[in-house]
């Protein structure tokens, strides 16, 4: 029995991060650590085609002006999204294969559309089981006035957590760059989707120019709280009854409907916002994924069973970022496009354990034989 206890406590994890990925939230009342069992990681600056990426689906549909609540309708099309990876696939810097910035380029068409529909872009995550977690996107926003670049978590129009960057609001002269932080709720839906009226819309001035480089936008969605960050700095905390309770999915978009009260536009020239990565570490609402997480996690206290999520640090001239899926054996049994099927990690204690049990079994066998004679 003692041997069995020693073996259990000494045995390392079968796979790193098998019990999840942790991050911390600090408030005036203290620091709380959260763990997400599931992962979404998209390295867009090395992804050759968003069309092949099974973690995302581009949106192709029209929405009328009346439904868009603006003077123009919108045509969401894959044609308005371009994958532009770095030419050297093993590098984190250097020129991309086409013009512009590396990553997924989301564009909005220029000028008044003859058919009444502005050309816009949207990517949705395939997984729709995203519950409490931390969701992060590295984006370089367009500087062209007249669009809304959005990164948000979405269940429906009354359960939605948004970053919405309205490019016409940027003031380059005095260096102010507002970011609209919105929780859509049943109350805001009843008020014509005006979160301002319900108190669940905050405007934060970003501590950086969102158009001069890539910056990380982060949503921490935990029970009773939504915390918004820009490059790791807290922008706002919302803890009202508008905080969602249902699972949802992630959306990346750039759009314009000509509404002077929101997106403005359409832009006078083609506007491009570029996504370098998306990362999500979360708990799933899917019973199959919950069961998989339970089977993976043998002992959450074992070294390496839970991995800490690194904060994003952008080095000058490089877009290097840590991805668990770039390392062997850190995303086993996950669903990440092209990255999840890693070979099992060799357990350096396995041979020792096998030898111990073999020796123990041989002693038992020899004892039994001796007793027979």
Protein backbone atom coordinates (compact mmCIF):
# COMPACT_ATOMS: atom_id res chain seq x y z
CA UNK A 1 0.00 0.00 0.00
CA UNK A 2 2.80 2.38 0.87
CA UNK A 3 4.51 1.57 -2.41
CA UNK A 4 1.30 2.34 -4.29
CA UNK A 5 0.98 5.71 -2.56
CA UNK A 6 4.60 6.59 -3.34
CA UNK A 7 4.23 5.63 -6.95
CA UNK A 8 1.04 7.74 -7.34
CA UNK A 9 2.53 10.86 -5.78
CA UNK A 10 5.85 10.60 -7.61
CA UNK A 11 4.50 9.83 -11.06
CA UNK A 12 4.49 12.90 -13.33
CA UNK A 13 1.64 13.90 -15.59
CA UNK A 14 1.10 11.96 -18.79
CA UNK A 15 0.86 15.23 -20.71
CA UNK A 16 1.70 18.78 -19.74
CA UNK A 17 -1.30 21.07 -19.06
CA UNK A 18 -3.61 18.07 -18.91
CA UNK A 19 -5.67 19.73 -16.16
CA UNK A 20 -5.85 23.14 -17.81
CA UNK A 21 -4.41 26.62 -18.22
CA UNK A 22 -4.39 29.21 -15.45
CA UNK A 23 -4.54 32.98 -15.28
CA UNK A 24 -5.02 35.44 -12.44
CA UNK A 25 -7.27 38.43 -11.91
CA UNK A 26 -6.24 41.04 -9.36
CA UNK A 27 -8.75 43.39 -7.74
CA UNK A 28 -8.79 45.52 -4.60
CA UNK A 29 -10.07 42.48 -2.70
CA UNK A 30 -7.18 40.26 -3.78
CA UNK A 31 -5.96 37.98 -6.55
CA UNK A 32 -8.00 35.05 -7.82
CA UNK A 33 -6.66 32.30 -10.05
CA UNK A 34 -8.88 30.75 -12.69
CA UNK A 35 -8.39 27.63 -14.78
CA UNK A 36 -9.68 26.91 -18.27
CA UNK A 37 -9.73 23.32 -19.47
CA UNK A 38 -10.00 24.01 -23.21
CA UNK A 39 -7.99 26.00 -25.75
CA UNK A 40 -8.34 28.02 -28.93
CA UNK A 41 -5.03 29.28 -30.36
CA UNK A 42 -4.71 30.81 -33.82
CA UNK A 43 -1.34 32.04 -35.04
CA UNK A 44 -2.60 34.16 -37.93
CA UNK A 45 0.81 35.49 -38.96
CA UNK A 46 1.84 31.95 -39.93
CA UNK A 47 -1.57 30.62 -41.02
CA UNK A 48 -1.49 30.17 -44.80
CA UNK A 49 -5.25 30.28 -45.31
CA UNK A 50 -8.13 31.18 -43.05
CA UNK A 51 -10.31 29.13 -45.42
CA UNK A 52 -8.45 25.95 -44.40
CA UNK A 53 -8.41 26.77 -40.70
CA UNK A 54 -11.03 24.53 -39.14
CA UNK A 55 -11.21 26.69 -36.00
CA UNK A 56 -12.81 29.57 -37.93
CA UNK A 57 -15.55 30.10 -40.49
CA UNK A 58 -15.82 33.21 -42.64
CA UNK A 59 -19.27 34.74 -42.91
CA UNK A 60 -20.98 35.14 -46.29
CA UNK A 61 -24.38 36.82 -46.18
CA UNK A 62 -26.18 40.12 -46.71
CA UNK A 63 -27.91 42.21 -44.08
CA UNK A 64 -30.35 44.90 -45.14
CA UNK A 65 -30.04 48.55 -44.14
CA UNK A 66 -33.08 48.30 -41.86
CA UNK A 67 -31.74 45.18 -40.15
CA UNK A 68 -28.28 46.78 -39.88
CA UNK A 69 -29.90 49.87 -38.31
CA UNK A 70 -28.11 52.23 -40.70
CA UNK A 71 -28.49 53.92 -44.07
CA UNK A 72 -26.66 51.07 -45.84
CA UNK A 73 -26.81 47.32 -45.82
CA UNK A 74 -23.73 45.14 -45.46
CA UNK A 75 -22.31 42.33 -47.57
CA UNK A 76 -20.23 39.98 -45.44
CA UNK A 77 -17.92 38.07 -47.76
CA UNK A 78 -14.83 35.86 -47.61
CA UNK A 79 -13.51 38.02 -50.43
CA UNK A 80 -12.99 40.78 -47.85
CA UNK A 81 -10.59 38.66 -45.77
CA UNK A 82 -6.99 37.98 -46.79
CA UNK A 83 -4.50 35.61 -45.17
CA UNK A 84 -1.10 37.31 -45.31
CA UNK A 85 1.45 35.12 -43.46
CA UNK A 86 5.09 36.04 -42.92
CA UNK A 87 7.03 34.78 -45.93
CA UNK A 88 9.55 32.95 -43.74
CA UNK A 89 7.35 30.47 -41.88
CA UNK A 90 9.99 29.91 -39.19
CA UNK A 91 10.38 33.62 -38.41
CA UNK A 92 8.39 36.02 -36.25
CA UNK A 93 9.48 39.06 -38.25
CA UNK A 94 10.13 40.01 -41.82
CA UNK A 95 7.90 40.77 -44.80
CA UNK A 96 4.63 38.93 -45.40
CA UNK A 97 3.76 37.25 -48.70
CA UNK A 98 1.60 40.21 -49.79
CA UNK A 99 1.34 43.93 -49.07
CA UNK A 100 0.24 45.24 -45.70
CA UNK A 101 0.63 43.75 -42.27
CA UNK A 102 0.98 40.00 -41.58
CA UNK A 103 -2.08 38.15 -40.32
CA UNK A 104 -5.75 37.95 -41.19
CA UNK A 105 -6.64 41.20 -42.95
CA UNK A 106 -10.28 42.22 -42.50
CA UNK A 107 -11.32 44.94 -44.94
CA UNK A 108 -14.21 47.34 -45.52
CA UNK A 109 -14.87 48.65 -49.01
CA UNK A 110 -14.50 52.32 -49.92
CA UNK A 111 -17.12 54.82 -50.99
CA UNK A 112 -20.87 54.82 -51.44
CA UNK A 113 -21.93 51.35 -52.64
CA UNK A 114 -23.97 51.40 -55.84
CA UNK A 115 -26.07 48.44 -54.73
CA UNK A 116 -26.56 49.81 -51.21
CA UNK A 117 -24.41 47.15 -49.53
CA UNK A 118 -21.01 48.02 -48.03
CA UNK A 119 -18.37 45.30 -48.36
CA UNK A 120 -17.43 44.07 -44.86
CA UNK A 121 -15.68 41.13 -43.16
CA UNK A 122 -16.31 38.70 -40.31
CA UNK A 123 -14.79 35.51 -38.88
CA UNK A 124 -16.62 33.37 -36.32
CA UNK A 125 -15.06 30.68 -34.18
CA UNK A 126 -16.38 27.24 -35.04
CA UNK A 127 -16.68 26.29 -31.39
CA UNK A 128 -19.78 27.71 -29.76
CA UNK A 129 -19.32 26.13 -26.34
CA UNK A 130 -17.17 28.91 -24.85
CA UNK A 131 -18.09 29.64 -21.27
CA UNK A 132 -16.04 31.36 -18.58
CA UNK A 133 -12.49 32.04 -19.72
CA UNK A 134 -9.90 34.53 -20.91
CA UNK A 135 -10.08 35.57 -24.57
CA UNK A 136 -7.33 37.55 -26.28
CA UNK A 137 -6.68 38.98 -29.74
CA UNK A 138 -3.66 40.82 -31.11
CA UNK A 139 -4.95 43.38 -33.60
CA UNK A 140 -3.69 46.37 -35.55
CA UNK A 141 -6.67 48.66 -36.08
CA UNK A 142 -7.32 50.65 -39.24
CA UNK A 143 -6.64 54.38 -39.13
CA UNK A 144 -9.20 55.08 -41.87
CA UNK A 145 -12.29 56.82 -40.42
CA UNK A 146 -15.72 55.28 -40.90
CA UNK A 147 -15.56 51.67 -39.65
CA UNK A 148 -16.03 49.57 -36.54
CA UNK A 149 -13.40 46.94 -35.78
CA UNK A 150 -14.75 44.42 -33.28
CA UNK A 151 -13.47 41.56 -31.17
CA UNK A 152 -16.22 40.01 -29.14
CA UNK A 153 -17.74 37.03 -27.40
CA UNK A 154 -21.29 36.34 -28.56
CA UNK A 155 -24.22 34.16 -27.56
CA UNK A 156 -27.06 36.28 -28.93
CA UNK A 157 -27.97 39.96 -29.24
CA UNK A 158 -28.77 40.14 -25.53
CA UNK A 159 -25.69 38.23 -24.29
CA UNK A 160 -22.64 39.78 -25.89
CA UNK A 161 -19.24 41.08 -24.69
CA UNK A 162 -17.66 43.58 -27.09
CA UNK A 163 -14.55 45.53 -27.90
CA UNK A 164 -15.71 48.02 -30.56
CA UNK A 165 -13.18 50.44 -32.03
CA UNK A 166 -14.80 53.29 -33.97
CA UNK A 167 -12.09 54.73 -36.16
CA UNK A 168 -13.79 58.11 -36.63
CA UNK A 169 -13.39 58.72 -32.87
CA UNK A 170 -9.59 58.66 -32.95
CA UNK A 171 -7.96 62.03 -32.36
CA UNK A 172 -4.39 61.84 -33.61
CA UNK A 173 -3.76 65.50 -32.76
CA UNK A 174 -4.22 65.14 -29.03
CA UNK A 175 -3.46 61.42 -28.87
CA UNK A 176 -6.81 60.14 -27.58
CA UNK A 177 -8.09 56.80 -28.79
CA UNK A 178 -11.44 55.77 -27.30
CA UNK A 179 -12.45 52.10 -27.09
CA UNK A 180 -16.10 51.17 -26.61
CA UNK A 181 -16.57 48.35 -24.11
CA UNK A 182 -20.07 46.98 -24.39
CA UNK A 183 -22.22 44.35 -22.69
CA UNK A 184 -25.41 43.76 -24.60
CA UNK A 185 -28.19 42.50 -22.36
CA UNK A 186 -31.95 41.96 -22.38
CA UNK A 187 -32.30 45.46 -20.99
CA UNK A 188 -30.20 47.02 -23.76
CA UNK A 189 -32.17 45.00 -26.34
CA UNK A 190 -35.42 46.46 -24.97
CA UNK A 191 -33.87 49.93 -25.28
CA UNK A 192 -32.92 49.49 -28.94
CA UNK A 193 -29.48 47.98 -28.18
CA UNK A 194 -28.34 51.06 -26.30
CA UNK A 195 -26.04 49.72 -23.61
CA UNK A 196 -25.33 53.31 -22.58
CA UNK A 197 -28.89 53.61 -21.30
CA UNK A 198 -28.52 50.43 -19.23
CA UNK A 199 -25.11 51.34 -17.78
CA UNK A 200 -23.33 48.45 -19.43
CA UNK A 201 -21.34 50.49 -21.93
CA UNK A 202 -18.07 52.10 -20.95
CA UNK A 203 -15.66 54.15 -23.02
CA UNK A 204 -11.98 53.86 -22.10
CA UNK A 205 -9.16 55.85 -23.63
CA UNK A 206 -6.52 53.39 -24.74
CA UNK A 207 -3.02 53.99 -23.34
CA UNK A 208 -1.63 53.57 -26.88
CA UNK A 209 -2.35 54.32 -30.52
CA UNK A 210 -4.23 51.23 -31.78
CA UNK A 211 -3.29 52.01 -35.39
CA UNK A 212 0.49 52.28 -35.03
CA UNK A 213 1.20 48.65 -34.15
CA UNK A 214 -0.36 45.41 -32.96
CA UNK A 215 -1.88 45.52 -29.49
CA UNK A 216 -3.59 42.89 -27.36
CA UNK A 217 -7.27 43.18 -26.48
CA UNK A 218 -8.37 40.83 -23.73
CA UNK A 219 -11.68 39.82 -22.20
CA UNK A 220 -11.75 37.98 -18.89
CA UNK A 221 -15.25 36.53 -18.57
CA UNK A 222 -15.76 34.91 -15.17
CA UNK A 223 -18.87 34.37 -13.03
CA UNK A 224 -20.39 37.76 -12.29
CA UNK A 225 -17.60 39.81 -13.88
CA UNK A 226 -16.25 40.94 -17.22
CA UNK A 227 -12.83 42.62 -17.22
CA UNK A 228 -11.49 44.38 -20.31
CA UNK A 229 -7.75 44.88 -20.88
CA UNK A 230 -5.58 46.70 -23.39
CA UNK A 231 -1.99 45.41 -23.53
CA UNK A 232 -2.49 43.89 -20.09
CA UNK A 233 -3.82 47.07 -18.47
CA UNK A 234 -7.33 46.97 -17.02
CA UNK A 235 -9.61 49.27 -19.02
CA UNK A 236 -12.91 48.54 -17.29
CA UNK A 237 -14.76 46.09 -15.06
CA UNK A 238 -18.46 45.39 -15.47
CA UNK A 239 -20.19 43.30 -12.82
CA UNK A 240 -23.88 43.96 -13.41
CA UNK A 241 -26.67 41.50 -14.14
CA UNK A 242 -25.76 41.90 -17.83
CA UNK A 243 -22.81 39.53 -17.43
CA UNK A 244 -23.72 36.51 -19.60
CA UNK A 245 -24.48 33.07 -18.23
CA UNK A 246 -24.70 31.11 -21.50
CA UNK A 247 -21.99 29.63 -23.75
CA UNK A 248 -21.02 31.52 -26.89
CA UNK A 249 -18.42 31.94 -29.61
CA UNK A 250 -15.80 34.48 -30.68
CA UNK A 251 -16.19 36.96 -33.53
CA UNK A 252 -13.63 39.11 -35.36
CA UNK A 253 -15.08 41.73 -37.69
CA UNK A 254 -14.69 45.03 -39.42
CA UNK A 255 -17.84 46.66 -40.72
CA UNK A 256 -19.64 49.89 -41.57
CA UNK A 257 -23.31 50.66 -42.15
CA UNK A 258 -23.00 54.44 -42.44
CA UNK A 259 -24.68 55.04 -39.09
CA UNK A 260 -23.42 58.44 -37.92
CA UNK A 261 -24.15 57.45 -34.35
CA UNK A 262 -21.80 54.48 -34.43
CA UNK A 263 -19.60 53.23 -37.28
CA UNK A 264 -20.02 56.37 -39.43
CA UNK A 265 -18.69 55.91 -42.96
CA UNK A 266 -18.56 54.34 -45.35
CA UNK A 267 -14.80 54.98 -45.45
CA UNK A 268 -13.38 57.07 -48.28
CA UNK A 269 -10.70 54.44 -48.91
CA UNK A 270 -10.43 50.71 -48.29
CA UNK A 271 -9.93 50.17 -44.57
CA UNK A 272 -7.93 47.20 -43.26
CA UNK A 273 -7.65 45.91 -39.70
CA UNK A 274 -5.28 42.97 -39.19
CA UNK A 275 -5.43 40.15 -36.65
CA UNK A 276 -2.11 38.55 -35.63
CA UNK A 277 -3.48 36.01 -33.17
CA UNK A 278 -6.45 34.85 -31.16
CA UNK A 279 -6.10 32.91 -27.90
CA UNK A 280 -8.83 31.54 -25.71
CA UNK A 281 -8.49 29.48 -22.52
CA UNK A 282 -11.91 28.56 -21.25
CA UNK A 283 -14.34 26.08 -19.79
CA UNK A 284 -16.62 24.29 -22.20
CA UNK A 285 -20.37 23.81 -21.97
CA UNK A 286 -20.16 20.72 -24.20
CA UNK A 287 -20.64 17.51 -22.15
CA UNK A 288 -18.26 15.65 -24.46
CA UNK A 289 -15.50 18.22 -23.88
CA UNK A 290 -16.22 18.24 -20.14
CA UNK A 291 -15.87 14.46 -20.09
CA UNK A 292 -12.62 14.67 -22.06
CA UNK A 293 -11.24 17.20 -19.58
CA UNK A 294 -12.18 14.96 -16.67
CA UNK A 295 -10.45 11.97 -18.27
CA UNK A 296 -7.31 13.97 -19.04
CA UNK A 297 -6.85 15.36 -15.56
CA UNK A 298 -5.47 12.64 -13.33
CA UNK A 299 -4.07 14.82 -10.53
CA UNK A 300 -4.34 18.65 -10.73
CA UNK A 301 -1.68 19.00 -8.02
CA UNK A 302 0.95 17.14 -10.05
CA UNK A 303 3.82 19.25 -11.45
CA UNK A 304 2.97 20.42 -14.96
CA UNK A 305 -0.70 19.43 -14.75
CA UNK A 306 -1.78 23.09 -14.91
CA UNK A 307 0.11 25.57 -17.12
CA UNK A 308 0.28 29.30 -16.47
CA UNK A 309 -0.73 31.58 -19.35
CA UNK A 310 1.98 34.09 -20.27
CA UNK A 311 1.20 37.77 -20.66
CA UNK A 312 1.82 39.18 -24.10
CA UNK A 313 5.04 41.16 -24.54
CA UNK A 314 5.72 42.55 -28.02
CA UNK A 315 9.41 43.01 -28.78
CA UNK A 316 10.31 45.81 -31.21
CA UNK A 317 10.31 44.49 -34.76
CA UNK A 318 8.94 41.07 -33.80
CA UNK A 319 5.50 39.56 -33.31
CA UNK A 320 6.78 36.63 -31.27
CA UNK A 321 4.20 35.16 -28.94
CA UNK A 322 3.99 32.04 -26.82
CA UNK A 323 1.53 29.39 -27.96
CA UNK A 324 1.01 26.19 -25.98
CA UNK A 325 0.15 24.53 -29.28
CA UNK A 326 3.63 25.31 -30.62
CA UNK A 327 5.14 22.97 -28.02
CA UNK A 328 4.88 19.18 -27.98
CA UNK A 329 2.52 17.61 -25.49
CA UNK A 330 0.91 20.79 -24.15
CA UNK A 331 -2.40 20.64 -26.05
CA UNK A 332 -3.13 16.91 -26.16
CA UNK A 333 -6.81 16.09 -26.70
CA UNK A 334 -7.57 19.70 -27.65
CA UNK A 335 -9.19 20.81 -30.93
CA UNK A 336 -6.62 23.30 -32.29
CA UNK A 337 -6.30 23.33 -36.07
CA UNK A 338 -3.23 21.38 -37.16
CA UNK A 339 -1.64 21.44 -33.71
CA UNK A 340 -3.45 19.21 -31.25
CA UNK A 341 -2.28 15.72 -32.15
CA UNK A 342 1.09 15.62 -30.40
CA UNK A 343 2.87 12.34 -29.64
CA UNK A 344 2.65 11.17 -26.02
CA UNK A 345 5.45 12.46 -23.83
CA UNK A 346 7.87 9.78 -22.69
CA UNK A 347 7.45 9.27 -18.96
CA UNK A 348 10.97 9.02 -17.48
CA UNK A 349 9.53 7.29 -14.39
CA UNK A 350 7.60 4.70 -16.35
CA UNK A 351 10.51 2.29 -16.71
CA UNK A 352 11.32 2.60 -13.01
CA UNK A 353 7.71 1.95 -12.04
CA UNK A 354 7.47 -1.02 -14.40
CA UNK A 355 10.66 -2.43 -12.93
CA UNK A 356 9.37 -2.01 -9.39
CA UNK A 357 6.13 -3.79 -10.18
CA UNK A 358 7.95 -6.50 -12.11
CA UNK A 359 10.29 -7.05 -9.17
CA UNK A 360 7.39 -7.07 -6.72
CA UNK A 361 5.48 -9.57 -8.81
CA UNK A 362 8.52 -11.83 -9.12
CA UNK A 363 8.97 -11.79 -5.32
CA UNK A 364 5.32 -12.78 -4.85
CA UNK A 365 5.65 -15.59 -7.39
CA UNK A 366 8.82 -16.93 -5.79
CA UNK A 367 7.22 -16.79 -2.33
CA UNK A 368 4.21 -18.75 -3.55
CA UNK A 369 6.48 -21.36 -5.18
CA UNK A 370 8.54 -21.71 -1.98
CA UNK A 371 5.34 -22.22 0.07
CA UNK A 372 4.25 -25.00 -2.28
CA UNK A 373 7.33 -27.04 -1.42
